């Protein structure tokens, strides 16, 4: 069964299609620096580091020290990983396979 997001819209589909065309880190930096604020981009990067740290089995305290994320942010991401749409888990697995 295909995943059906509650957020799905043509505008979001268009955004995701644009993201899928990015070919390099340079293109990602150029696009995301224009698309979101510096703080938003840093927050997304931090959340990704928290998710990877949780996957490795690090404790909240270790993750706080490593990433600077609050316990509330870590808890939210932990809930997403346990009960969410598997987005973090799928990307972690894909990146592990890529080395």
Short mmCIF file of C-alpha atoms in Angstrom, two decimals:
data_model
loop_
_atom_site.label_atom_id
_atom_site.label_comp_id
_atom_site.label_asym_id
_atom_site.label_seq_id
_atom_site.Cartn_x
_atom_site.Cartn_y
_atom_site.Cartn_z
CA UNK A 1 0.00 0.00 0.00
CA UNK A 2 1.34 3.41 -0.95
CA UNK A 3 1.82 6.02 1.77
CA UNK A 4 -0.79 8.78 1.75
CA UNK A 5 0.27 11.91 3.63
CA UNK A 6 -2.32 14.06 5.33
CA UNK A 7 -0.29 17.04 4.12
CA UNK A 8 -0.27 16.11 0.44
CA UNK A 9 -1.00 18.93 -1.97
CA UNK A 10 0.06 19.93 -5.45
CA UNK A 11 2.25 22.71 -4.04
CA UNK A 12 4.12 20.30 -1.78
CA UNK A 13 4.40 17.76 -4.61
CA UNK A 14 5.94 20.48 -6.78
CA UNK A 15 8.45 21.35 -4.04
CA UNK A 16 9.45 17.70 -3.57
CA UNK A 17 9.86 17.25 -7.32
CA UNK A 18 12.21 20.24 -7.37
CA UNK A 19 14.21 18.83 -4.44
CA UNK A 20 14.58 15.51 -6.23
CA UNK A 21 16.34 17.26 -9.13
CA UNK A 22 19.19 18.54 -6.93
CA UNK A 23 22.43 16.87 -8.03
CA UNK A 24 25.06 18.06 -5.57
CA UNK A 25 25.64 19.59 -2.16
CA UNK A 26 26.31 22.90 -3.90
CA UNK A 27 22.88 22.82 -5.56
CA UNK A 28 21.31 21.88 -2.22
CA UNK A 29 23.01 24.80 -0.47
CA UNK A 30 21.96 27.24 -3.18
CA UNK A 31 18.34 26.06 -3.20
CA UNK A 32 17.82 25.68 0.55
CA UNK A 33 19.58 28.96 1.40
CA UNK A 34 17.04 30.69 -0.81
CA UNK A 35 14.08 28.57 0.30
CA UNK A 36 14.38 28.70 4.10
CA UNK A 37 16.01 30.88 6.73
CA UNK A 38 19.43 30.05 8.11
CA UNK A 39 17.83 29.09 11.45
CA UNK A 40 15.33 26.78 9.73
CA UNK A 41 18.10 25.04 7.80
CA UNK A 42 20.20 24.67 10.95
CA UNK A 43 17.17 23.28 12.82
CA UNK A 44 16.57 20.70 10.08
CA UNK A 45 20.23 19.67 10.16
CA UNK A 46 20.11 19.40 13.95
CA UNK A 47 16.98 17.22 13.81
CA UNK A 48 18.69 14.94 11.30
CA UNK A 49 21.72 14.58 13.61
CA UNK A 50 19.41 13.81 16.54
CA UNK A 51 17.59 11.11 14.53
CA UNK A 52 20.89 9.50 13.53
CA UNK A 53 22.10 9.66 17.14
CA UNK A 54 18.90 8.03 18.42
CA UNK A 55 19.32 5.31 15.81
CA UNK A 56 22.82 4.66 17.17
CA UNK A 57 21.38 4.24 20.67
CA UNK A 58 22.84 7.38 22.23
CA UNK A 59 21.19 8.69 25.38
CA UNK A 60 19.35 12.00 25.52
CA UNK A 61 22.22 13.50 27.53
CA UNK A 62 24.78 12.35 24.96
CA UNK A 63 22.64 13.73 22.14
CA UNK A 64 22.15 17.06 23.93
CA UNK A 65 25.93 17.40 24.31
CA UNK A 66 26.63 16.32 20.73
CA UNK A 67 23.95 18.36 18.94
CA UNK A 68 22.87 21.12 21.31
CA UNK A 69 19.25 19.99 20.87
CA UNK A 70 16.87 20.34 23.79
CA UNK A 71 15.35 17.35 25.54
CA UNK A 72 11.97 18.39 24.07
CA UNK A 73 13.36 18.29 20.51
CA UNK A 74 15.01 14.93 21.11
CA UNK A 75 11.78 13.56 22.60
CA UNK A 76 9.74 14.80 19.63
CA UNK A 77 12.10 13.15 17.16
CA UNK A 78 12.13 9.97 19.22
CA UNK A 79 8.30 9.89 19.05
CA UNK A 80 8.45 10.43 15.28
CA UNK A 81 10.87 7.55 14.94
CA UNK A 82 8.65 5.28 17.05
CA UNK A 83 5.19 6.32 15.86
CA UNK A 84 5.63 8.54 12.80
CA UNK A 85 5.59 7.89 9.08
CA UNK A 86 9.05 6.20 9.04
CA UNK A 87 10.67 9.08 7.18
CA UNK A 88 13.69 9.25 9.47
CA UNK A 89 14.10 5.47 9.56
CA UNK A 90 13.93 5.13 5.78
CA UNK A 91 16.50 7.88 5.20
CA UNK A 92 18.83 6.50 7.87
CA UNK A 93 18.71 3.08 6.21
CA UNK A 94 19.29 4.58 2.75
CA UNK A 95 22.28 6.61 3.94
CA UNK A 96 23.74 3.56 5.70
CA UNK A 97 23.55 1.60 2.44
CA UNK A 98 25.28 4.41 0.57
CA UNK A 99 28.11 4.35 3.10
#
